[in-house]
C-alpha cells in the first residue's frame, strides 16, 4: 500500500497511521523536516517529509525544505549504491513530497558536542572499533563518493549526522544528502550549512567555488576523524587549505587510500 500510492489527501502522520504502524517520529531536526519510521506491507520504512507548512520550524522555510527533498529524490534516483539508504518512491501530500526509503538498521553516529566524548554514544563505540573495521567503513564512504562524483554530485552538509552504523553486521549507511548539488557551484551564503569539523575553507567564504575538490576535503576530514594518524599522508593531501593543492578528484584520493588500506589487507573499495 505504501509503495503503490502516488499521492494522498491526508497529512503524512494520518496517512501512515492508516496504512501501518508508526513506530518512530523524528521532529527535532535543525532543518525542520519531520520524518517517520513506519511498519507497513510487512516491512519497515523511513519516510521523510518537509513538515507541516503551517508550522514554522528549523533553519529552512517550508518551500526550501520541499526543494531540498526534491533534490534528494533526484540524487537517490541517479545513484544506487549499497551504502545509500535505498530510495523507493515519493508521494505527493498536503505537506509536500513524502520520500520513502527502506529502513536502515543501525545507530545514528552523530553525537552532540556535549556528548561527543561519552563512551556510551554510538560515535565513541564506533571509534573504539578496530582500525580494520574503521578503514573498511571509510573505504565504503569513499567508494560511494566515487559513484556520486561520477554522476556529477558535489558535497554539501556532509558530516557524521549523515551516518548510520550497523554494529552487528559492520556496515555503514549514508542518508540525508539533501544539500549535495550537481556540478560545481558558487558559495552564495558565506558560512554554509554543515559541521565545521568536516567543512573546507571555501564553505565559509561567499563567492568561492564548491566543486569536487570540496568533496575531497570532506572525505579527508572523515578519514582523519575515523582513523587518527593511520592515513596522515592521504588526509594531508586531501585537506590542503588551497583547493588546487588537494587531490583533484575523488578517484585520485581513492587510489592512495587503497594503498593505505592494503597495508591491513582491507579492501580500499
PDB file of N, CA and C in Angstrom, residues 33-120:
ATOM      1  N   UNK A  33      12.590  19.406   9.006  1.00  0.00           N
ATOM      2  CA  UNK A  33      11.946  18.223   8.422  1.00  0.00           C
ATOM      3  C   UNK A  33      11.323  17.370   9.523  1.00  0.00           C
ATOM      4  N   UNK A  34      10.287  16.645   9.160  1.00  0.00           N
ATOM      5  CA  UNK A  34       9.660  15.678  10.058  1.00  0.00           C
ATOM      6  C   UNK A  34       9.658  14.337   9.344  1.00  0.00           C
ATOM      7  N   UNK A  35      10.217  13.329   9.995  1.00  0.00           N
ATOM      8  CA  UNK A  35      10.327  12.006   9.374  1.00  0.00           C
ATOM      9  C   UNK A  35       9.730  10.946  10.287  1.00  0.00           C
ATOM     10  N   UNK A  36       9.471   9.771   9.703  1.00  0.00           N
ATOM     11  CA  UNK A  36       8.777   8.713  10.429  1.00  0.00           C
ATOM     12  C   UNK A  36       9.400   7.356  10.122  1.00  0.00           C
ATOM     13  N   UNK A  37       9.380   6.498  11.122  1.00  0.00           N
ATOM     14  CA  UNK A  37       9.623   5.086  10.912  1.00  0.00           C
ATOM     15  C   UNK A  37       8.267   4.403  10.903  1.00  0.00           C
ATOM     16  N   UNK A  38       7.990   3.654   9.859  1.00  0.00           N
ATOM     17  CA  UNK A  38       6.663   3.028   9.744  1.00  0.00           C
ATOM     18  C   UNK A  38       6.810   1.576   9.312  1.00  0.00           C
ATOM     19  N   UNK A  39       5.977   0.747   9.887  1.00  0.00           N
ATOM     20  CA  UNK A  39       5.922  -0.668   9.510  1.00  0.00           C
ATOM     21  C   UNK A  39       4.668  -0.864   8.679  1.00  0.00           C
ATOM     22  N   UNK A  40       4.839  -1.249   7.435  1.00  0.00           N
ATOM     23  CA  UNK A  40       3.706  -1.424   6.522  1.00  0.00           C
ATOM     24  C   UNK A  40       4.084  -2.450   5.463  1.00  0.00           C
ATOM     25  N   UNK A  41       3.106  -3.158   4.972  1.00  0.00           N
ATOM     26  CA  UNK A  41       3.332  -4.162   3.934  1.00  0.00           C
ATOM     27  C   UNK A  41       4.367  -5.198   4.372  1.00  0.00           C
ATOM     28  N   UNK A  42       4.418  -5.467   5.677  1.00  0.00           N
ATOM     29  CA  UNK A  42       5.327  -6.482   6.191  1.00  0.00           C
ATOM     30  C   UNK A  42       6.780  -6.053   6.270  1.00  0.00           C
ATOM     31  N   UNK A  43       7.058  -4.750   6.087  1.00  0.00           N
ATOM     32  CA  UNK A  43       8.438  -4.266   6.120  1.00  0.00           C
ATOM     33  C   UNK A  43       8.499  -2.949   6.883  1.00  0.00           C
ATOM     34  N   UNK A  44       9.734  -2.511   7.160  1.00  0.00           N
ATOM     35  CA  UNK A  44       9.920  -1.228   7.828  1.00  0.00           C
ATOM     36  C   UNK A  44      10.487  -0.206   6.831  1.00  0.00           C
ATOM     37  N   UNK A  45      10.004   1.031   6.970  1.00  0.00           N
ATOM     38  CA  UNK A  45      10.360   2.087   6.038  1.00  0.00           C
ATOM     39  C   UNK A  45      10.708   3.363   6.798  1.00  0.00           C
ATOM     40  N   UNK A  46      11.496   4.210   6.156  1.00  0.00           N
ATOM     41  CA  UNK A  46      11.783   5.546   6.660  1.00  0.00           C
ATOM     42  C   UNK A  46      11.129   6.528   5.703  1.00  0.00           C
ATOM     43  N   UNK A  47      10.278   7.389   6.225  1.00  0.00           N
ATOM     44  CA  UNK A  47       9.532   8.329   5.394  1.00  0.00           C
ATOM     45  C   UNK A  47       9.901   9.749   5.821  1.00  0.00           C
ATOM     46  N   UNK A  48      10.410  10.511   4.872  1.00  0.00           N
ATOM     47  CA  UNK A  48      10.888  11.873   5.164  1.00  0.00           C
ATOM     48  C   UNK A  48       9.958  12.900   4.533  1.00  0.00           C
ATOM     49  N   UNK A  49       9.594  13.923   5.301  1.00  0.00           N
ATOM     50  CA  UNK A  49       8.702  14.970   4.801  1.00  0.00           C
ATOM     51  C   UNK A  49       9.280  16.348   5.123  1.00  0.00           C
ATOM     52  N   UNK A  50       8.677  17.362   4.518  1.00  0.00           N
ATOM     53  CA  UNK A  50       9.087  18.745   4.774  1.00  0.00           C
ATOM     54  C   UNK A  50       8.408  19.324   6.004  1.00  0.00           C
ATOM     55  N   UNK A  51       7.586  18.528   6.661  1.00  0.00           N
ATOM     56  CA  UNK A  51       6.885  19.028   7.839  1.00  0.00           C
ATOM     57  C   UNK A  51       5.621  19.790   7.474  1.00  0.00           C
ATOM     58  N   UNK A  52       4.856  20.111   8.488  1.00  0.00           N
ATOM     59  CA  UNK A  52       3.587  20.827   8.321  1.00  0.00           C
ATOM     60  C   UNK A  52       3.871  22.258   7.854  1.00  0.00           C
ATOM     61  N   UNK A  53       3.342  22.658   6.698  1.00  0.00           N
ATOM     62  CA  UNK A  53       3.620  24.023   6.209  1.00  0.00           C
ATOM     63  C   UNK A  53       3.072  25.115   7.121  1.00  0.00           C
ATOM     64  N   UNK A  54       2.134  24.767   8.003  1.00  0.00           N
ATOM     65  CA  UNK A  54       1.567  25.760   8.915  1.00  0.00           C
ATOM     66  C   UNK A  54       2.445  25.993  10.141  1.00  0.00           C
ATOM     67  N   UNK A  55       3.479  25.151  10.314  1.00  0.00           N
ATOM     68  CA  UNK A  55       4.348  25.250  11.491  1.00  0.00           C
ATOM     69  C   UNK A  55       5.697  25.832  11.081  1.00  0.00           C
ATOM     70  N   UNK A  56       6.106  26.896  11.731  1.00  0.00           N
ATOM     71  CA  UNK A  56       7.417  27.488  11.474  1.00  0.00           C
ATOM     72  C   UNK A  56       8.449  26.735  12.313  1.00  0.00           C
ATOM     73  N   UNK A  57       9.420  26.113  11.654  1.00  0.00           N
ATOM     74  CA  UNK A  57      10.403  25.296  12.383  1.00  0.00           C
ATOM     75  C   UNK A  57      11.684  25.215  11.580  1.00  0.00           C
ATOM     76  N   UNK A  58      12.805  25.135  12.284  1.00  0.00           N
ATOM     77  CA  UNK A  58      14.079  24.878  11.636  1.00  0.00           C
ATOM     78  C   UNK A  58      14.670  26.081  10.929  1.00  0.00           C
ATOM     79  N   UNK A  59      15.796  25.831  10.279  1.00  0.00           N
ATOM     80  CA  UNK A  59      16.538  26.911   9.628  1.00  0.00           C
ATOM     81  C   UNK A  59      16.064  27.177   8.210  1.00  0.00           C
ATOM     82  N   UNK A  60      15.219  26.305   7.667  1.00  0.00           N
ATOM     83  CA  UNK A  60      14.716  26.471   6.317  1.00  0.00           C
ATOM     84  C   UNK A  60      13.218  26.787   6.339  1.00  0.00           C
ATOM     85  N   UNK A  61      12.762  27.544   5.348  1.00  0.00           N
ATOM     86  CA  UNK A  61      11.327  27.711   5.160  1.00  0.00           C
ATOM     87  C   UNK A  61      10.753  26.408   4.628  1.00  0.00           C
ATOM     88  N   UNK A  62       9.433  26.276   4.689  1.00  0.00           N
ATOM     89  CA  UNK A  62       8.808  25.056   4.165  1.00  0.00           C
ATOM     90  C   UNK A  62       9.103  24.904   2.684  1.00  0.00           C
ATOM     91  N   UNK A  63       9.066  25.987   1.934  1.00  0.00           N
ATOM     92  CA  UNK A  63       9.354  25.914   0.497  1.00  0.00           C
ATOM     93  C   UNK A  63      10.775  25.416   0.259  1.00  0.00           C
ATOM     94  N   UNK A  64      11.721  25.908   1.057  1.00  0.00           N
ATOM     95  CA  UNK A  64      13.110  25.449   0.913  1.00  0.00           C
ATOM     96  C   UNK A  64      13.232  23.969   1.232  1.00  0.00           C
ATOM     97  N   UNK A  65      12.515  23.518   2.259  1.00  0.00           N
ATOM     98  CA  UNK A  65      12.582  22.093   2.611  1.00  0.00           C
ATOM     99  C   UNK A  65      12.009  21.230   1.498  1.00  0.00           C
ATOM    100  N   UNK A  66      10.938  21.688   0.872  1.00  0.00           N
ATOM    101  CA  UNK A  66      10.373  20.947  -0.252  1.00  0.00           C
ATOM    102  C   UNK A  66      11.395  20.860  -1.385  1.00  0.00           C
ATOM    103  N   UNK A  67      12.070  21.982  -1.668  1.00  0.00           N
ATOM    104  CA  UNK A  67      13.080  21.979  -2.719  1.00  0.00           C
ATOM    105  C   UNK A  67      14.221  21.022  -2.426  1.00  0.00           C
ATOM    106  N   UNK A  68      14.628  20.946  -1.172  1.00  0.00           N
ATOM    107  CA  UNK A  68      15.707  20.038  -0.796  1.00  0.00           C
ATOM    108  C   UNK A  68      15.271  18.579  -0.908  1.00  0.00           C
ATOM    109  N   UNK A  69      14.013  18.291  -0.565  1.00  0.00           N
ATOM    110  CA  UNK A  69      13.525  16.924  -0.716  1.00  0.00           C
ATOM    111  C   UNK A  69      13.460  16.537  -2.192  1.00  0.00           C
ATOM    112  N   UNK A  70      13.044  17.469  -3.043  1.00  0.00           N
ATOM    113  CA  UNK A  70      13.025  17.182  -4.478  1.00  0.00           C
ATOM    114  C   UNK A  70      14.448  16.932  -4.987  1.00  0.00           C
ATOM    115  N   UNK A  71      15.414  17.671  -4.441  1.00  0.00           N
ATOM    116  CA  UNK A  71      16.810  17.446  -4.809  1.00  0.00           C
ATOM    117  C   UNK A  71      17.281  16.074  -4.322  1.00  0.00           C
ATOM    118  N   UNK A  72      16.891  15.711  -3.099  1.00  0.00           N
ATOM    119  CA  UNK A  72      17.263  14.406  -2.555  1.00  0.00           C
ATOM    120  C   UNK A  72      16.699  13.278  -3.413  1.00  0.00           C
ATOM    121  N   UNK A  73      15.505  13.463  -3.921  1.00  0.00           N
ATOM    122  CA  UNK A  73      14.914  12.441  -4.794  1.00  0.00           C
ATOM    123  C   UNK A  73      15.706  12.318  -6.088  1.00  0.00           C
ATOM    124  N   UNK A  74      16.147  13.442  -6.646  1.00  0.00           N
ATOM    125  CA  UNK A  74      16.953  13.390  -7.871  1.00  0.00           C
ATOM    126  C   UNK A  74      18.257  12.637  -7.624  1.00  0.00           C
ATOM    127  N   UNK A  75      18.895  12.925  -6.487  1.00  0.00           N
ATOM    128  CA  UNK A  75      20.151  12.232  -6.182  1.00  0.00           C
ATOM    129  C   UNK A  75      19.910  10.733  -6.024  1.00  0.00           C
ATOM    130  N   UNK A  76      18.896  10.373  -5.236  1.00  0.00           N
ATOM    131  CA  UNK A  76      18.642   8.960  -4.969  1.00  0.00           C
ATOM    132  C   UNK A  76      18.231   8.209  -6.233  1.00  0.00           C
ATOM    133  N   UNK A  77      17.626   8.916  -7.178  1.00  0.00           N
ATOM    134  CA  UNK A  77      17.211   8.277  -8.425  1.00  0.00           C
ATOM    135  C   UNK A  77      18.366   8.139  -9.409  1.00  0.00           C
ATOM    136  N   UNK A  78      19.415   8.942  -9.221  1.00  0.00           N
ATOM    137  CA  UNK A  78      20.519   8.926 -10.173  1.00  0.00           C
ATOM    138  C   UNK A  78      21.678   8.048  -9.734  1.00  0.00           C
ATOM    139  N   UNK A  79      21.762   7.739  -8.433  1.00  0.00           N
ATOM    140  CA  UNK A  79      22.881   6.943  -7.921  1.00  0.00           C
ATOM    141  C   UNK A  79      22.337   5.834  -7.024  1.00  0.00           C
ATOM    142  N   UNK A  80      22.668   4.598  -7.355  1.00  0.00           N
ATOM    143  CA  UNK A  80      22.339   3.462  -6.496  1.00  0.00           C
ATOM    144  C   UNK A  80      23.640   2.913  -5.932  1.00  0.00           C
ATOM    145  N   UNK A  81      23.709   2.771  -4.644  1.00  0.00           N
ATOM    146  CA  UNK A  81      24.925   2.261  -4.006  1.00  0.00           C
ATOM    147  C   UNK A  81      24.513   1.550  -2.731  1.00  0.00           C
ATOM    148  N   UNK A  82      25.172   0.441  -2.387  1.00  0.00           N
ATOM    149  CA  UNK A  82      24.783  -0.300  -1.181  1.00  0.00           C
ATOM    150  C   UNK A  82      24.832   0.525   0.098  1.00  0.00           C
ATOM    151  N   UNK A  83      25.675   1.557   0.146  1.00  0.00           N
ATOM    152  CA  UNK A  83      25.791   2.349   1.367  1.00  0.00           C
ATOM    153  C   UNK A  83      24.702   3.409   1.485  1.00  0.00           C
ATOM    154  N   UNK A  84      24.058   3.760   0.387  1.00  0.00           N
ATOM    155  CA  UNK A  84      22.990   4.754   0.436  1.00  0.00           C
ATOM    156  C   UNK A  84      21.707   4.106   0.931  1.00  0.00           C
ATOM    157  N   UNK A  85      21.029   4.763   1.876  1.00  0.00           N
ATOM    158  CA  UNK A  85      19.712   4.265   2.246  1.00  0.00           C
ATOM    159  C   UNK A  85      18.868   4.229   0.975  1.00  0.00           C
ATOM    160  N   UNK A  86      18.241   3.097   0.708  1.00  0.00           N
ATOM    161  CA  UNK A  86      17.652   2.871  -0.607  1.00  0.00           C
ATOM    162  C   UNK A  86      16.306   3.588  -0.754  1.00  0.00           C
ATOM    163  N   UNK A  87      16.250   4.461  -1.741  1.00  0.00           N
ATOM    164  CA  UNK A  87      15.031   5.201  -2.054  1.00  0.00           C
ATOM    165  C   UNK A  87      14.098   4.313  -2.860  1.00  0.00           C
ATOM    166  N   UNK A  88      12.801   4.366  -2.517  1.00  0.00           N
ATOM    167  CA  UNK A  88      11.822   3.550  -3.216  1.00  0.00           C
ATOM    168  C   UNK A  88      10.848   4.377  -4.054  1.00  0.00           C
ATOM    169  N   UNK A  89      10.249   5.414  -3.455  1.00  0.00           N
ATOM    170  CA  UNK A  89       9.245   6.182  -4.175  1.00  0.00           C
ATOM    171  C   UNK A  89       8.955   7.472  -3.425  1.00  0.00           C
ATOM    172  N   UNK A  90       8.168   8.336  -4.029  1.00  0.00           N
ATOM    173  CA  UNK A  90       7.692   9.533  -3.340  1.00  0.00           C
ATOM    174  C   UNK A  90       6.196   9.683  -3.577  1.00  0.00           C
ATOM    175  N   UNK A  91       5.538  10.274  -2.587  1.00  0.00           N
ATOM    176  CA  UNK A  91       4.098  10.509  -2.661  1.00  0.00           C
ATOM    177  C   UNK A  91       3.848  11.997  -2.463  1.00  0.00           C
ATOM    178  N   UNK A  92       2.929  12.546  -3.239  1.00  0.00           N
ATOM    179  CA  UNK A  92       2.510  13.926  -3.029  1.00  0.00           C
ATOM    180  C   UNK A  92       1.530  13.964  -1.860  1.00  0.00           C
ATOM    181  N   UNK A  93       1.681  14.968  -1.004  1.00  0.00           N
ATOM    182  CA  UNK A  93       0.819  15.075   0.170  1.00  0.00           C
ATOM    183  C   UNK A  93       0.567  16.544   0.489  1.00  0.00           C
ATOM    184  N   UNK A  94      -0.343  16.840   1.421  1.00  0.00           N
ATOM    185  CA  UNK A  94      -0.551  18.239   1.820  1.00  0.00           C
ATOM    186  C   UNK A  94       0.693  18.887   2.426  1.00  0.00           C
ATOM    187  N   UNK A  95       1.661  18.092   2.845  1.00  0.00           N
ATOM    188  CA  UNK A  95       2.918  18.623   3.381  1.00  0.00           C
ATOM    189  C   UNK A  95       4.003  18.718   2.313  1.00  0.00           C
ATOM    190  N   UNK A  96       3.673  18.370   1.082  1.00  0.00           N
ATOM    191  CA  UNK A  96       4.698  18.284   0.045  1.00  0.00           C
ATOM    192  C   UNK A  96       5.092  16.835  -0.172  1.00  0.00           C
ATOM    193  N   UNK A  97       6.227  16.575  -0.805  1.00  0.00           N
ATOM    194  CA  UNK A  97       6.610  15.194  -1.117  1.00  0.00           C
ATOM    195  C   UNK A  97       6.929  14.387   0.143  1.00  0.00           C
ATOM    196  N   UNK A  98       6.522  13.137   0.123  1.00  0.00           N
ATOM    197  CA  UNK A  98       6.892  12.169   1.153  1.00  0.00           C
ATOM    198  C   UNK A  98       7.871  11.200   0.497  1.00  0.00           C
ATOM    199  N   UNK A  99       9.116  11.226   0.909  1.00  0.00           N
ATOM    200  CA  UNK A  99      10.125  10.342   0.338  1.00  0.00           C
ATOM    201  C   UNK A  99      10.190   9.053   1.151  1.00  0.00           C
ATOM    202  N   UNK A 100      10.054   7.931   0.469  1.00  0.00           N
ATOM    203  CA  UNK A 100      10.014   6.624   1.126  1.00  0.00           C
ATOM    204  C   UNK A 100      11.303   5.874   0.855  1.00  0.00           C
ATOM    205  N   UNK A 101      12.009   5.520   1.931  1.00  0.00           N
ATOM    206  CA  UNK A 101      13.252   4.766   1.851  1.00  0.00           C
ATOM    207  C   UNK A 101      13.092   3.453   2.602  1.00  0.00           C
ATOM    208  N   UNK A 102      13.866   2.458   2.212  1.00  0.00           N
ATOM    209  CA  UNK A 102      13.965   1.264   3.034  1.00  0.00           C
ATOM    210  C   UNK A 102      14.602   1.642   4.364  1.00  0.00           C
ATOM    211  N   UNK A 103      14.144   1.034   5.431  1.00  0.00           N
ATOM    212  CA  UNK A 103      14.702   1.297   6.750  1.00  0.00           C
ATOM    213  C   UNK A 103      16.108   0.718   6.835  1.00  0.00           C
ATOM    214  N   UNK A 104      17.056   1.489   7.359  1.00  0.00           N
ATOM    215  CA  UNK A 104      18.427   1.020   7.539  1.00  0.00           C
ATOM    216  C   UNK A 104      18.638   0.685   9.008  1.00  0.00           C
ATOM    217  N   UNK A 105      18.942  -0.565   9.293  1.00  0.00           N
ATOM    218  CA  UNK A 105      19.241  -0.964  10.667  1.00  0.00           C
ATOM    219  C   UNK A 105      20.578  -0.364  11.093  1.00  0.00           C
ATOM    220  N   UNK A 106      20.667  -0.007  12.352  1.00  0.00           N
ATOM    221  CA  UNK A 106      21.910   0.542  12.868  1.00  0.00           C
ATOM    222  C   UNK A 106      21.646   1.707  13.801  1.00  0.00           C
ATOM    223  N   UNK A 107      22.717   2.405  14.171  1.00  0.00           N
ATOM    224  CA  UNK A 107      22.628   3.529  15.102  1.00  0.00           C
ATOM    225  C   UNK A 107      23.205   4.780  14.465  1.00  0.00           C
ATOM    226  N   UNK A 108      22.521   5.884  14.691  1.00  0.00           N
ATOM    227  CA  UNK A 108      22.971   7.168  14.176  1.00  0.00           C
ATOM    228  C   UNK A 108      24.280   7.536  14.865  1.00  0.00           C
ATOM    229  N   UNK A 109      25.303   7.890  14.089  1.00  0.00           N
ATOM    230  CA  UNK A 109      26.622   8.124  14.678  1.00  0.00           C
ATOM    231  C   UNK A 109      26.776   9.527  15.259  1.00  0.00           C
ATOM    232  N   UNK A 110      25.937  10.447  14.868  1.00  0.00           N
ATOM    233  CA  UNK A 110      26.127  11.819  15.341  1.00  0.00           C
ATOM    234  C   UNK A 110      25.893  11.926  16.851  1.00  0.00           C
ATOM    235  N   UNK A 111      26.820  12.595  17.505  1.00  0.00           N
ATOM    236  CA  UNK A 111      26.668  12.915  18.926  1.00  0.00           C
ATOM    237  C   UNK A 111      26.854  14.417  19.086  1.00  0.00           C
ATOM    238  N   UNK A 112      25.975  15.046  19.804  1.00  0.00           N
ATOM    239  CA  UNK A 112      26.113  16.485  20.032  1.00  0.00           C
ATOM    240  C   UNK A 112      27.405  16.769  20.795  1.00  0.00           C
ATOM    241  N   UNK A 113      27.882  17.984  20.655  1.00  0.00           N
ATOM    242  CA  UNK A 113      29.198  18.344  21.191  1.00  0.00           C
ATOM    243  C   UNK A 113      29.365  17.953  22.645  1.00  0.00           C
ATOM    244  N   UNK A 114      28.332  18.176  23.453  1.00  0.00           N
ATOM    245  CA  UNK A 114      28.462  17.904  24.883  1.00  0.00           C
ATOM    246  C   UNK A 114      28.562  16.416  25.195  1.00  0.00           C
ATOM    247  N   UNK A 115      28.211  15.558  24.225  1.00  0.00           N
ATOM    248  CA  UNK A 115      28.291  14.111  24.453  1.00  0.00           C
ATOM    249  C   UNK A 115      29.307  13.433  23.546  1.00  0.00           C
ATOM    250  N   UNK A 116      30.078  14.203  22.817  1.00  0.00           N
ATOM    251  CA  UNK A 116      30.955  13.633  21.806  1.00  0.00           C
ATOM    252  C   UNK A 116      31.998  12.684  22.389  1.00  0.00           C
ATOM    253  N   UNK A 117      32.405  12.924  23.633  1.00  0.00           N
ATOM    254  CA  UNK A 117      33.413  12.064  24.266  1.00  0.00           C
ATOM    255  C   UNK A 117      32.810  11.023  25.204  1.00  0.00           C
ATOM    256  N   UNK A 118      31.501  10.915  25.201  1.00  0.00           N
ATOM    257  CA  UNK A 118      30.808   9.955  26.060  1.00  0.00           C
ATOM    258  C   UNK A 118      31.007   8.541  25.500  1.00  0.00           C
ATOM    259  N   UNK A 119      31.619   7.634  26.258  1.00  0.00           N
ATOM    260  CA  UNK A 119      31.887   6.289  25.726  1.00  0.00           C
ATOM    261  C   UNK A 119      30.629   5.489  25.416  1.00  0.00           C
ATOM    262  N   UNK A 120      29.484   5.914  25.931  1.00  0.00           N
ATOM    263  CA  UNK A 120      28.243   5.178  25.678  1.00  0.00           C
ATOM    264  C   UNK A 120      27.601   5.547  24.347  1.00  0.00           C
TER     265      UNK A 120
END
